[in-house]
């Protein structure tokens, strides 16, 4: 609320009394702590050393050594939903984030927009005198709003952060990221060959943001939300970090689990009552209509693998370990700065992972995850030659489900599964030496929604009733600050409900009910007839003993509590479609789909979500240029990357078109004729032939209206990427579609000028389009 003016106004200034309070920036009380909120991605429960894992994370250990390690912390099992809880202190369904933003379904529970009635902690702290910075992964903006034409109210700078540097979507290439600085896209500062890696860049910017303000106001506290892409796929890390772990996972994922479980018991991370959950616990379950458990969500026993598969799978774990250890090193740089500048003791540090380790690589993992997104099989024999390139720019890799299971020891399953601990049990470490004087373990049940209320409590902030003119929805989390200096303290938390992609569970007063369903609902989504399991989490924390048959009355009680909570927190409707139906659902667009698109050079990259959809259809790309020199060369049009995309460019005086099929095959068609100087329209037309999938047909090049070359190509059935690598005119920012470009990054068009480019997806014949393009160009 704006403060009223309390001065006195008369005719002239000398007879009036000023009041500066309504116009003064908010100033936090002296001694107010800063907050460093670190959110790791897909790290799982048992990867890092502090939780018994075999991956050395000395800087995270530093935080744990001066703080509290919570062994019973939980998330929603998926990134956008959890991150909304971490930001607001409300349940994901209250936040409109029942699933990731890309899969929103258009209901209050699932629309991809955090209501302004659920203010973020950045919005609240910013009004009370903190500088607020966000660095890294956001993933809280609807896909149709991640572009330069959209409103930016759901971008970080629109939700309370004064400065932002990172990426908006689910994932990004760590060597060639899709960077946004505040409210506009930017290119990365250097290439991988010059030593670039995203996590280092994020740490650089985090330090820059803090130092910028401290140079002016050294006592002003900050709130830094630091969210590296580690360890979400693609698993990318400098080779020297990967090689630190060479041979350390050769024992296989089952043996890893055994070793880590013993370490967890020694450290006290798990109690003596915990057991190691079995491999593939639900492989024999069937849906109500007889469907088998999905093979993609199973683990291949290590002793059934061929020697080459073991080498490949072990290297995939080494890459993941190098990725996490490298991120830990960047966290260490933040800690070193805070310590050297005298800020560390009075900085509250909260470190979490947003969900369990990810099983999205399937039983065999992947060297190029884009093949999975396009529904194409990943051939292990074809992947073996990439063994030494894993984690580098030439791969877009993900480990197999066996390692997801291992990095969630002792629990079963993984990310996406809100019904079991493998999806929801995660690390949380809290440090604040100025107030939390001891260190050690805490076993109280805590959820992501509880962190914001806890921070408000220890910062002395009453949850505001109104923020930016919006009446606030009550906080739904429960503060656990009583545990900071009392390991035996109880909290008021009694219940936590879970719902994610058709999976469901409820924790209530130490008991848990879990509906048996894979995290791909479809045929399993017969909610009235689903089987439920019952666990006593105090005596069986790893959920190995189903008590549903012994305690049916307790199970009925908990199922009723689930439905009551689902109603209270607006969780309905539940998802019951398959993945393809979910991802292809029509969602809002800023403009209506059209068949002709016109673009100009010198503009921002166009994200794939709002670029022309050329999938499985005929299309034409036409570019109007003026050629000043016979040496003209470079990119005219590019969309995508080395893992899938297409480009039109000049090289050696010829017109070339490359369609890179999911990174497997660069299909290049070259003109037989040289490109003349002067004004010219250069184009490529793909005519789909038949109904085969992937779509195949003929690609024809034209120089003006004359055919200049042709070749047969096949095109991808799905997107060029799950996130990023959009459309560019006159250059190819980030990772190139092809290695055939002339010149150096970003391979700009030189030796002439581009007036504009047109992309047509109407399916009309080339001659008609060419004539229309010429007429349009003449009019402008």
XYZ file of C-alpha atoms in Angstrom:
780
model
C 0.000 0.000 0.000
C 1.275 3.495 -0.836
C 2.109 5.597 2.205
C 0.022 8.787 2.573
C 1.674 12.205 2.445
C 1.758 13.615 6.002
C 3.444 16.948 5.376
C 1.820 20.374 5.095
C 1.166 22.128 1.785
C 0.759 25.906 1.698
C 1.065 28.443 -1.116
C 4.857 28.516 -1.103
C 7.558 26.033 -0.143
C 8.985 27.986 2.763
C 5.598 27.903 4.520
C 5.091 24.177 3.762
C 6.402 21.036 5.489
C 7.789 18.243 3.285
C 7.331 14.535 3.932
C 9.783 12.292 2.110
C 8.532 9.000 3.498
C 6.102 8.163 0.631
C 8.905 8.727 -1.867
C 11.789 7.012 -0.126
C 13.023 3.619 -1.259
C 12.258 0.884 1.284
C 15.166 0.247 3.624
C 15.488 -3.024 5.515
C 16.261 -2.825 9.250
C 19.918 -2.774 10.241
C 21.395 -6.264 10.432
C 18.837 -7.797 8.102
C 20.236 -11.001 6.555
C 20.614 -11.657 2.857
C 19.134 -14.824 1.356
C 20.854 -17.187 -1.091
C 18.229 -19.593 -2.428
C 19.892 -22.331 -4.502
C 17.684 -24.635 -6.548
C 19.395 -27.528 -8.295
C 17.677 -29.417 -11.091
C 16.916 -33.170 -11.202
C 19.672 -33.920 -8.695
C 17.777 -36.505 -6.671
C 18.219 -37.650 -3.093
C 21.510 -39.515 -3.103
C 23.898 -38.028 -5.642
C 25.745 -35.491 -3.471
C 28.122 -36.356 -0.685
C 26.062 -34.819 2.128
C 23.308 -37.380 1.454
C 25.641 -40.359 1.147
C 26.247 -40.049 -2.583
C 29.554 -40.858 -4.236
C 29.825 -37.560 -6.132
C 32.175 -35.184 -4.346
C 30.440 -31.856 -3.652
C 32.781 -30.125 -1.188
C 31.066 -26.751 -1.375
C 27.601 -28.125 -0.728
C 29.279 -30.018 2.119
C 30.549 -26.617 3.372
C 26.968 -25.412 3.602
C 25.898 -28.590 5.383
C 28.877 -28.393 7.734
C 27.657 -25.024 9.012
C 23.967 -25.797 8.783
C 21.161 -28.316 8.880
C 20.616 -31.286 6.585
C 16.939 -32.133 6.255
C 16.374 -35.809 5.490
C 12.590 -35.647 5.060
C 12.151 -32.799 2.580
C 9.717 -33.191 -0.311
C 8.809 -31.597 -3.637
C 6.010 -32.034 -6.155
C 8.099 -34.399 -8.383
C 8.366 -31.969 -11.314
C 10.161 -28.692 -11.997
C 7.616 -25.936 -12.775
C 5.215 -27.109 -10.054
C 7.957 -27.316 -7.418
C 9.474 -23.992 -8.396
C 6.105 -22.301 -8.032
C 5.901 -23.682 -4.482
C 9.444 -22.532 -3.725
C 8.556 -19.016 -4.855
C 5.128 -18.554 -3.267
C 4.576 -20.893 -0.305
C 1.408 -22.230 -1.919
C 0.627 -25.594 -3.476
C 1.343 -26.041 -7.156
C -2.339 -26.393 -8.029
C -3.166 -23.152 -6.213
C -0.406 -21.594 -8.326
C -1.916 -22.850 -11.606
C 1.140 -25.110 -12.017
C -0.253 -28.633 -11.758
C 2.328 -29.597 -14.363
C 5.101 -28.017 -16.413
C 4.120 -24.859 -18.255
C 4.452 -26.591 -21.647
C 1.735 -29.110 -20.673
C -0.812 -26.705 -19.140
C -4.422 -27.754 -19.721
C -6.366 -24.502 -19.343
C -7.918 -24.956 -15.906
C -7.378 -22.964 -12.688
C -5.062 -25.710 -11.435
C -3.091 -26.004 -14.671
C -2.716 -22.900 -16.797
C 0.972 -22.048 -16.554
C 0.459 -18.683 -14.810
C 1.112 -18.033 -11.120
C -1.774 -15.788 -10.009
C -0.779 -12.361 -8.763
C -2.815 -13.293 -5.693
C 0.074 -15.691 -4.940
C 2.954 -13.226 -4.654
C 6.485 -14.497 -5.006
C 8.935 -14.011 -2.177
C 10.880 -11.683 -4.481
C 7.836 -9.407 -4.776
C 7.446 -9.342 -1.010
C 11.111 -8.808 -0.125
C 11.633 -6.209 -2.830
C 8.973 -4.034 -1.198
C 10.810 -4.308 2.119
C 14.311 -3.253 1.145
C 16.054 -6.270 -0.390
C 17.707 -6.238 -3.797
C 16.259 -9.191 -5.704
C 18.166 -11.176 -8.326
C 17.315 -14.282 -10.293
C 20.003 -16.215 -12.163
C 19.468 -19.440 -14.125
C 16.382 -21.540 -14.871
C 12.958 -19.920 -14.417
C 10.383 -22.279 -16.025
C 7.397 -20.367 -14.668
C 6.291 -18.625 -17.870
C 3.677 -20.033 -20.234
C 5.160 -21.107 -23.557
C 3.084 -18.621 -25.551
C 4.527 -15.751 -23.457
C 8.208 -16.608 -23.964
C 8.712 -14.232 -26.881
C 9.314 -10.559 -27.586
C 5.713 -9.777 -28.545
C 4.247 -11.035 -25.295
C 3.620 -9.187 -22.094
C 6.419 -9.847 -19.657
C 4.386 -9.953 -16.454
C 5.221 -13.616 -15.822
C 8.927 -13.238 -16.599
C 11.227 -12.936 -13.564
C 11.425 -9.139 -13.832
C 7.616 -9.114 -13.854
C 7.423 -11.206 -10.689
C 9.583 -9.184 -8.345
C 13.163 -9.676 -9.520
C 15.051 -6.484 -10.245
C 17.594 -8.298 -12.404
C 17.503 -11.576 -14.316
C 20.009 -13.553 -16.339
C 19.210 -17.078 -17.431
C 16.723 -19.072 -19.462
C 12.948 -19.124 -19.326
C 12.132 -22.705 -20.342
C 12.526 -26.254 -19.092
C 16.072 -26.860 -20.234
C 18.822 -25.450 -22.390
C 22.067 -26.489 -24.012
C 24.789 -25.728 -21.464
C 27.286 -24.942 -24.225
C 24.890 -22.867 -26.351
C 22.167 -21.624 -23.986
C 19.079 -19.587 -24.845
C 19.908 -16.608 -22.692
C 17.622 -13.817 -21.554
C 18.986 -10.735 -19.808
C 16.192 -8.982 -17.900
C 13.498 -8.827 -20.609
C 15.386 -9.478 -23.834
C 17.368 -12.334 -25.405
C 21.150 -12.010 -25.631
C 23.974 -14.021 -27.149
C 26.418 -15.843 -24.903
C 29.608 -13.874 -24.232
C 31.998 -16.428 -25.790
C 32.059 -19.836 -27.458
C 32.679 -23.270 -25.921
C 36.006 -23.290 -27.728
C 36.898 -20.141 -25.775
C 35.958 -21.838 -22.503
C 32.254 -21.013 -22.195
C 29.915 -23.065 -20.012
C 26.555 -21.821 -18.763
C 27.014 -22.614 -15.061
C 30.209 -20.533 -14.906
C 28.428 -17.706 -16.728
C 25.564 -17.817 -14.222
C 27.968 -17.613 -11.294
C 29.722 -14.681 -12.955
C 26.436 -12.815 -13.320
C 25.310 -13.609 -9.780
C 28.522 -12.120 -8.412
C 28.201 -9.134 -10.735
C 24.659 -8.393 -9.603
C 25.563 -8.517 -5.913
C 28.715 -6.436 -6.345
C 26.953 -3.819 -8.446
C 24.616 -3.001 -5.576
C 27.153 -3.437 -2.791
C 29.352 -0.813 -4.455
C 26.568 1.694 -3.787
C 24.817 0.357 -0.687
C 27.098 -2.144 1.105
C 24.651 -2.785 3.935
C 21.608 -3.456 1.760
C 20.567 -7.121 1.901
C 19.968 -9.161 -1.232
C 17.753 -12.082 -2.196
C 19.496 -14.219 -4.838
C 17.581 -17.085 -6.452
C 20.409 -19.118 -8.017
C 19.173 -21.890 -10.305
C 21.808 -23.585 -12.446
C 20.695 -25.982 -15.174
C 22.593 -28.738 -13.365
C 21.680 -31.509 -13.418
C 18.823 -31.431 -15.939
C 19.511 -32.959 -19.331
C 21.425 -32.332 -21.459
C 24.215 -33.345 -19.103
C 27.041 -31.073 -20.217
C 30.294 -30.439 -18.371
C 33.918 -29.600 -19.125
C 35.845 -32.774 -19.923
C 38.329 -32.291 -17.114
C 35.443 -32.397 -14.627
C 33.946 -35.505 -16.212
C 37.282 -37.297 -16.207
C 37.599 -36.820 -12.441
C 35.017 -39.604 -12.175
C 36.442 -42.011 -14.742
C 35.859 -45.563 -13.591
C 33.960 -44.588 -10.439
C 30.651 -45.994 -11.666
C 31.914 -49.158 -13.301
C 30.308 -51.184 -10.507
C 26.864 -50.433 -11.971
C 23.771 -48.840 -10.539
C 22.672 -51.727 -8.295
C 26.083 -51.848 -6.597
C 26.066 -48.032 -6.344
C 22.785 -48.243 -4.444
C 24.228 -50.814 -2.035
C 27.288 -48.679 -1.324
C 25.337 -45.464 -0.927
C 22.732 -47.087 1.290
C 25.460 -48.173 3.687
C 26.912 -44.643 3.682
C 23.448 -43.182 4.330
C 23.031 -45.407 7.361
C 26.473 -44.454 8.669
C 25.711 -40.734 8.215
C 22.237 -41.085 9.712
C 20.557 -39.879 6.514
C 18.239 -42.883 6.735
C 17.089 -44.558 9.916
C 17.788 -48.143 10.862
C 14.261 -49.031 9.777
C 14.898 -48.055 6.141
C 15.299 -50.755 3.507
C 16.672 -50.693 -0.006
C 13.693 -50.717 -2.371
C 13.678 -53.379 -5.122
C 14.321 -52.946 -8.839
C 11.222 -52.516 -11.056
C 8.699 -52.890 -8.214
C 5.644 -52.433 -10.446
C 6.726 -54.215 -13.607
C 4.038 -56.880 -13.149
C 1.223 -54.400 -12.468
C -1.380 -53.831 -15.139
C -3.920 -51.089 -15.737
C -7.657 -51.655 -15.324
C -7.907 -52.638 -18.998
C -4.816 -54.851 -18.974
C -2.107 -52.433 -20.163
C 1.433 -53.300 -19.031
C 3.637 -51.001 -16.996
C 5.438 -48.748 -19.531
C 8.793 -50.179 -20.598
C 10.316 -46.678 -20.706
C 9.901 -46.515 -16.926
C 11.792 -49.711 -16.150
C 15.438 -50.457 -15.311
C 17.604 -52.991 -17.140
C 19.487 -55.085 -14.548
C 23.220 -54.391 -14.765
C 24.179 -58.041 -15.176
C 22.019 -58.301 -18.312
C 23.978 -55.572 -20.130
C 26.601 -56.250 -22.761
C 30.127 -54.976 -22.068
C 29.704 -52.085 -24.509
C 26.459 -51.078 -22.840
C 28.126 -51.112 -19.433
C 30.900 -48.834 -20.718
C 28.361 -46.444 -22.232
C 26.097 -46.386 -19.177
C 29.063 -45.899 -16.819
C 30.325 -42.977 -18.873
C 26.863 -41.411 -18.778
C 27.032 -41.482 -14.966
C 30.531 -39.986 -15.049
C 29.217 -37.115 -17.167
C 26.366 -36.492 -14.734
C 28.791 -36.559 -11.824
C 31.091 -34.082 -13.574
C 28.101 -31.817 -14.241
C 27.114 -31.793 -10.562
C 30.683 -31.396 -9.298
C 31.261 -28.506 -11.709
C 28.071 -26.805 -10.468
C 29.229 -27.355 -6.892
C 32.461 -25.539 -7.773
C 30.487 -22.515 -9.007
C 28.473 -22.527 -5.783
C 31.832 -22.456 -4.047
C 32.726 -19.263 -5.875
C 29.605 -17.623 -4.413
C 30.497 -18.871 -0.936
C 34.091 -17.663 -1.281
C 32.926 -14.163 -2.201
C 30.439 -14.006 0.654
C 33.069 -15.216 3.110
C 35.796 -12.867 1.880
C 33.430 -9.891 2.026
C 32.194 -10.728 5.523
C 28.638 -11.513 4.445
C 28.523 -15.303 4.797
C 27.554 -15.604 8.457
C 24.505 -13.367 8.063
C 23.329 -14.917 4.800
C 20.521 -17.460 5.004
C 21.345 -20.221 2.533
C 18.671 -22.651 1.417
C 19.760 -25.356 -1.038
C 17.271 -27.793 -2.581
C 16.673 -29.944 -5.630
C 13.395 -29.418 -7.469
C 12.521 -33.128 -7.832
C 13.999 -36.606 -7.902
C 16.636 -37.705 -10.389
C 15.191 -37.974 -13.884
C 14.167 -41.171 -15.671
C 13.447 -39.390 -18.939
C 16.405 -41.095 -20.637
C 14.551 -44.413 -20.625
C 16.209 -47.786 -19.954
C 19.011 -47.145 -22.474
C 19.756 -43.463 -21.957
C 20.434 -41.238 -24.923
C 23.289 -39.514 -26.675
C 20.797 -37.208 -28.383
C 17.643 -36.706 -26.338
C 15.969 -34.982 -29.280
C 15.441 -38.427 -30.796
C 13.303 -39.338 -27.787
C 11.285 -36.127 -28.187
C 10.680 -37.097 -31.822
C 9.594 -40.640 -31.010
C 12.634 -42.173 -32.698
C 14.534 -45.164 -31.307
C 17.951 -44.550 -29.787
C 20.358 -47.191 -31.073
C 22.928 -48.216 -28.468
C 25.368 -49.444 -31.118
C 25.114 -46.067 -32.852
C 25.716 -44.334 -29.515
C 28.913 -46.196 -28.575
C 31.164 -44.146 -30.901
C 30.175 -41.049 -28.900
C 31.596 -42.494 -25.684
C 34.430 -39.962 -25.425
C 32.279 -37.055 -26.615
C 29.542 -37.478 -24.010
C 28.967 -34.232 -22.146
C 30.541 -32.108 -24.869
C 28.925 -29.885 -27.509
C 28.431 -32.810 -29.929
C 25.967 -34.601 -27.624
C 22.605 -33.866 -26.009
C 22.793 -36.692 -23.530
C 20.812 -38.255 -20.710
C 21.652 -41.275 -18.568
C 19.406 -44.397 -18.374
C 16.723 -44.999 -15.755
C 19.080 -47.224 -13.772
C 21.106 -44.195 -12.717
C 17.976 -42.191 -11.892
C 16.981 -45.041 -9.596
C 20.499 -45.119 -8.122
C 20.666 -41.369 -7.513
C 17.363 -41.657 -5.609
C 18.656 -44.337 -3.196
C 17.012 -45.857 -1.178
C 13.741 -45.010 -2.861
C 11.920 -46.415 -5.878
C 11.316 -44.703 -9.205
C 12.136 -41.091 -10.056
C 11.085 -37.636 -11.250
C 7.433 -37.267 -12.362
C 6.245 -39.814 -9.805
C 4.469 -37.844 -7.093
C 3.101 -41.086 -5.661
C 6.489 -42.388 -4.424
C 9.540 -40.983 -2.691
C 11.824 -41.392 -5.703
C 9.972 -38.495 -7.307
C 9.409 -36.304 -4.265
C 12.132 -36.923 -1.647
C 14.956 -34.443 -2.177
C 17.893 -32.759 -0.487
C 17.396 -29.582 1.515
C 20.198 -27.890 3.430
C 19.717 -24.690 5.464
C 22.559 -22.582 6.835
C 22.569 -19.304 8.765
C 25.537 -19.212 11.150
C 24.447 -15.930 12.699
C 21.294 -17.564 14.049
C 21.571 -21.321 13.541
C 24.477 -22.066 15.822
C 24.705 -25.826 15.404
C 24.779 -28.280 12.536
C 23.382 -31.738 11.999
C 20.377 -33.667 10.764
C 16.697 -32.794 10.893
C 14.029 -35.456 10.312
C 10.859 -33.329 10.419
C 8.544 -33.700 7.408
C 8.951 -30.603 5.212
C 7.611 -29.686 1.784
C 8.575 -27.064 -0.786
C 5.550 -24.960 0.204
C 6.999 -24.607 3.722
C 10.187 -22.721 2.824
C 8.679 -19.301 2.067
C 6.609 -19.210 5.293
C 9.768 -20.166 7.200
C 11.778 -17.371 5.596
C 9.033 -14.856 6.332
C 8.991 -16.011 9.948
C 12.731 -15.709 10.563
C 12.902 -12.395 8.651
C 10.141 -10.939 10.816
C 7.713 -10.462 7.931
C 3.992 -10.884 8.367
C 2.581 -12.380 5.165
C 1.084 -9.371 3.391
C -2.640 -9.207 2.764
C -2.095 -7.253 -0.446
C 0.794 -7.090 -2.935
C 0.795 -4.742 -5.943
C -2.940 -4.202 -5.506
C -3.824 -7.911 -5.423
C -5.484 -9.387 -2.348
C -3.346 -12.333 -1.382
C -4.305 -15.966 -1.181
C -3.323 -17.330 2.249
C -0.006 -19.146 2.523
C -0.488 -22.917 2.493
C 2.898 -23.950 3.854
C 3.884 -24.278 7.500
C 7.001 -22.675 8.977
C 9.634 -25.091 10.259
C 11.822 -22.429 11.887
C 11.373 -24.121 15.266
C 13.701 -26.842 14.005
C 16.587 -24.436 13.447
C 17.934 -24.734 16.989
C 15.998 -27.757 18.255
C 16.383 -31.070 16.461
C 13.398 -32.505 18.359
C 11.032 -29.608 17.658
C 7.634 -30.398 16.208
C 5.943 -28.350 13.533
C 2.264 -27.848 12.853
C 2.465 -29.761 9.586
C -0.033 -32.604 9.561
C -0.840 -33.217 5.901
C 0.617 -32.878 2.417
C -1.189 -33.845 -0.764
C 0.430 -34.826 -4.069
C -0.917 -34.813 -7.612
C 1.158 -34.878 -10.778
C 0.335 -36.108 -14.276
C -2.177 -38.659 -13.038
C -0.062 -39.823 -10.075
C -1.466 -39.198 -6.604
C -0.484 -39.539 -2.957
C -1.272 -38.160 0.463
C 0.923 -37.910 3.572
C -1.025 -37.484 6.790
C 0.336 -37.696 10.327
C 3.071 -40.162 9.457
C 1.020 -42.353 7.127
C 1.028 -42.242 3.358
C -1.388 -43.519 0.706
C -0.173 -43.790 -2.889
C -2.240 -44.587 -5.979
C -0.506 -47.134 -8.213
C -0.079 -45.515 -11.613
C 2.800 -44.695 -13.955
C 3.594 -41.050 -14.632
C 2.007 -41.293 -18.082
C -1.657 -41.715 -17.204
C -3.585 -42.604 -20.378
C -4.976 -46.115 -19.897
C -4.039 -46.155 -16.205
C -6.192 -43.128 -15.418
C -9.229 -45.062 -14.218
C -9.323 -43.143 -10.995
C -12.367 -44.837 -9.479
C -10.729 -48.266 -9.747
C -7.069 -47.478 -9.104
C -5.296 -49.555 -6.512
C -3.885 -47.637 -3.546
C -0.969 -48.612 -1.338
C -0.548 -47.704 2.330
C 2.767 -47.045 4.087
C 3.728 -46.209 7.654
C 6.456 -43.708 6.829
C 7.852 -43.673 10.363
C 8.582 -47.400 10.259
C 8.984 -47.815 6.479
C 10.510 -44.624 5.038
C 11.482 -46.269 1.730
C 7.939 -47.579 1.116
C 8.746 -51.262 0.831
C 5.785 -52.695 2.783
C 2.241 -52.073 1.573
C -0.148 -52.251 4.525
C -3.332 -51.679 2.518
C -4.514 -55.248 3.118
C -3.805 -55.083 6.846
C -5.212 -51.592 7.502
C -8.060 -51.011 5.008
C -9.750 -48.534 7.349
C -6.600 -46.402 7.536
C -6.283 -46.506 3.756
C -9.900 -45.385 3.315
C -9.271 -42.539 5.745
C -6.257 -41.319 3.798
C -7.928 -41.610 0.405
C -10.765 -39.489 1.736
C -8.224 -36.959 2.990
C -6.669 -36.884 -0.500
C -9.999 -36.036 -2.109
C -10.674 -33.363 0.523
C -7.242 -31.811 -0.077
C -7.705 -32.005 -3.845
C -10.904 -30.034 -3.451
C -9.374 -27.542 -1.033
C -6.389 -26.848 -3.306
C -8.219 -27.034 -6.635
C -6.420 -30.085 -8.021
C -9.184 -31.210 -10.389
C -9.516 -32.184 -13.177
C -6.970 -34.999 -13.095
C -4.928 -35.761 -16.195
C -6.020 -38.809 -18.215
C -4.480 -38.229 -21.672
C -1.338 -39.653 -23.199
C 1.827 -37.609 -23.636
C 1.221 -36.867 -27.326
C -2.290 -35.596 -26.602
C -1.001 -33.445 -23.758
C 1.810 -31.828 -25.722
C -0.259 -31.238 -28.864
C -3.176 -29.638 -27.022
C -4.155 -26.295 -28.496
C -3.074 -23.454 -26.236
C -3.450 -19.671 -26.461
C -1.372 -17.806 -28.998
C -0.883 -14.073 -29.202
C -1.876 -14.103 -32.870
C -3.884 -16.534 -34.920
C -1.925 -19.173 -36.850
C -1.213 -18.056 -40.386
C 0.169 -19.601 -43.532
C 2.649 -16.834 -44.428
C 5.295 -15.384 -42.119
C 7.611 -12.477 -42.894
C 10.817 -11.771 -40.986
C 13.536 -9.121 -41.168
C 17.238 -9.162 -40.321
C 18.527 -7.466 -37.183
C 15.710 -8.746 -34.965
C 15.626 -11.036 -31.954
C 15.550 -14.793 -32.347
C 12.000 -16.158 -32.745
C 11.265 -19.062 -30.369
C 10.077 -22.291 -31.960
C 6.762 -22.128 -30.096
C 5.778 -19.068 -32.160
C 7.771 -19.766 -35.333
C 6.241 -21.297 -38.483
C 5.349 -24.926 -37.918
C 6.901 -26.857 -40.826
C 6.463 -30.267 -39.216
C 5.041 -32.984 -41.473
C 3.918 -30.593 -44.197
C 5.062 -28.859 -47.365
C 6.682 -25.458 -46.992
C 8.672 -22.771 -48.802
C 11.399 -20.456 -47.503
C 12.066 -17.410 -49.707
C 14.621 -14.695 -48.968
C 14.895 -11.391 -50.864
C 18.510 -10.273 -51.080
C 20.757 -7.891 -52.927
C 24.041 -9.569 -53.850
C 26.881 -7.048 -54.095
C 29.762 -9.469 -54.548
C 30.389 -12.877 -56.095
C 31.984 -13.720 -52.740
C 28.705 -13.244 -50.845
C 28.353 -15.947 -48.190
C 26.713 -16.841 -44.894
C 23.359 -17.638 -43.370
C 20.153 -16.320 -44.897
C 17.735 -18.268 -42.697
C 18.301 -20.719 -39.833
C 16.082 -22.499 -37.357
C 17.261 -25.116 -34.856
C 20.659 -26.554 -34.015
C 22.982 -29.462 -34.698
C 20.430 -31.721 -32.961
C 17.673 -30.822 -35.406
C 16.973 -27.867 -37.671
C 17.206 -26.438 -41.162
C 19.007 -23.549 -42.828
C 19.325 -21.706 -46.145
C 22.760 -20.191 -46.809
C 25.350 -19.220 -49.426
C 28.692 -20.953 -49.774
C 31.260 -20.887 -52.584
C 28.899 -18.811 -54.699
C 26.124 -21.429 -54.500
C 22.797 -21.578 -52.712
C 22.605 -24.396 -50.157
C 19.871 -25.801 -47.966
C 20.571 -28.159 -45.076
C 17.959 -30.155 -43.196
C 19.591 -31.670 -40.131
C 17.488 -34.682 -39.177
C 17.625 -34.950 -35.325
C 21.392 -34.548 -35.455
C 21.799 -37.856 -37.273
C 21.982 -36.758 -40.873
C 22.824 -33.429 -42.509
C 20.854 -33.512 -45.753
C 22.373 -30.830 -47.988
C 20.985 -29.730 -51.346
C 23.178 -27.394 -53.432
C 22.300 -25.293 -56.449
C 23.877 -26.255 -59.747
C 23.812 -22.575 -60.731
C 25.829 -19.779 -59.152
C 23.929 -17.031 -57.381
C 24.015 -13.866 -59.538
C 24.713 -10.380 -58.269
C 21.925 -7.833 -57.970
C 18.423 -8.168 -56.633
C 17.348 -11.786 -56.326
C 14.843 -13.990 -54.497
C 16.400 -17.239 -53.254
C 14.138 -20.013 -52.075
C 13.794 -23.629 -50.969
C 10.549 -25.577 -51.325
C 9.775 -28.909 -49.691
C 6.965 -30.946 -51.223
C 5.820 -33.745 -48.957
C 5.152 -37.018 -50.738
C 2.908 -39.701 -49.281
C 1.849 -40.172 -45.684
C 4.979 -41.757 -44.257
C 6.316 -40.702 -40.878
C 8.834 -39.161 -40.656
C 7.643 -37.117 -43.621
C 9.676 -37.461 -46.818
C 9.684 -35.566 -50.083
C 11.624 -33.417 -52.527
C 13.455 -30.219 -51.637
C 13.826 -27.862 -54.612
C 16.021 -24.752 -54.740
C 15.103 -21.745 -56.872
C 17.126 -18.695 -57.861
C 14.546 -16.147 -58.855
C 11.978 -18.303 -60.691
C 14.466 -20.775 -62.100
C 14.951 -24.207 -60.579
C 18.564 -24.492 -59.416
C 18.776 -27.841 -57.655
C 16.794 -30.585 -55.977
C 17.204 -33.529 -53.613
C 15.211 -35.950 -51.499
C 15.020 -35.362 -47.734
C 13.126 -36.549 -44.691
C 11.903 -34.179 -41.992
C 11.428 -34.476 -38.255
C 8.018 -35.489 -36.897
C 8.457 -33.357 -33.756
C 10.055 -30.111 -32.668
C 13.647 -29.200 -33.380
C 14.158 -28.901 -29.619
C 12.156 -29.055 -26.402
C 13.323 -25.549 -25.564
C 15.329 -22.949 -27.390
C 17.252 -22.604 -30.654
C 14.746 -20.432 -32.458
C 14.573 -18.835 -35.889
C 17.151 -16.308 -37.125
C 17.531 -14.209 -40.285
C 20.987 -13.321 -41.558
C 22.879 -15.348 -38.939
C 22.675 -18.487 -36.810
C 22.968 -17.539 -33.154
C 24.093 -20.167 -30.696
C 24.698 -23.666 -31.942
C 24.773 -23.995 -35.756
C 22.361 -26.176 -37.703
C 25.254 -27.475 -39.771
C 29.015 -27.545 -39.752
C 28.929 -26.701 -43.466
C 28.519 -22.956 -42.930
C 31.310 -20.739 -44.247
C 33.052 -18.325 -41.898
C 32.861 -18.023 -38.133
C 30.073 -17.808 -35.569
C 27.438 -16.472 -35.847
C 28.022 -17.065 -39.575
C 26.483 -13.751 -40.689
C 25.490 -13.068 -44.275
C 28.139 -10.892 -45.942
C 28.699 -9.521 -49.450
C 25.177 -8.186 -49.775
C 22.065 -7.322 -47.809
C 18.883 -9.126 -46.821
C 15.651 -7.234 -47.195
C 13.360 -9.864 -45.700
C 12.437 -13.518 -45.618
C 9.076 -15.210 -46.099
C 8.072 -18.677 -44.916
C 4.984 -20.249 -46.417
C 3.253 -23.286 -44.917
C 0.075 -23.178 -47.006
C 1.188 -26.051 -49.194
C 0.624 -24.079 -52.390
C 2.805 -24.699 -55.436
C 6.089 -22.816 -55.677
C 5.273 -20.887 -58.842
C 2.248 -19.250 -57.213
C 4.166 -18.378 -54.095
C 7.175 -17.055 -55.996
C 4.969 -14.732 -57.999
C 3.205 -13.519 -54.858
C 6.498 -12.987 -53.062
C 7.840 -10.930 -55.960
C 4.705 -8.808 -56.014
C 4.838 -8.314 -52.246
C 8.485 -7.328 -52.386
C 7.687 -4.819 -55.127
C 5.015 -3.199 -52.990
C 7.356 -2.538 -50.074
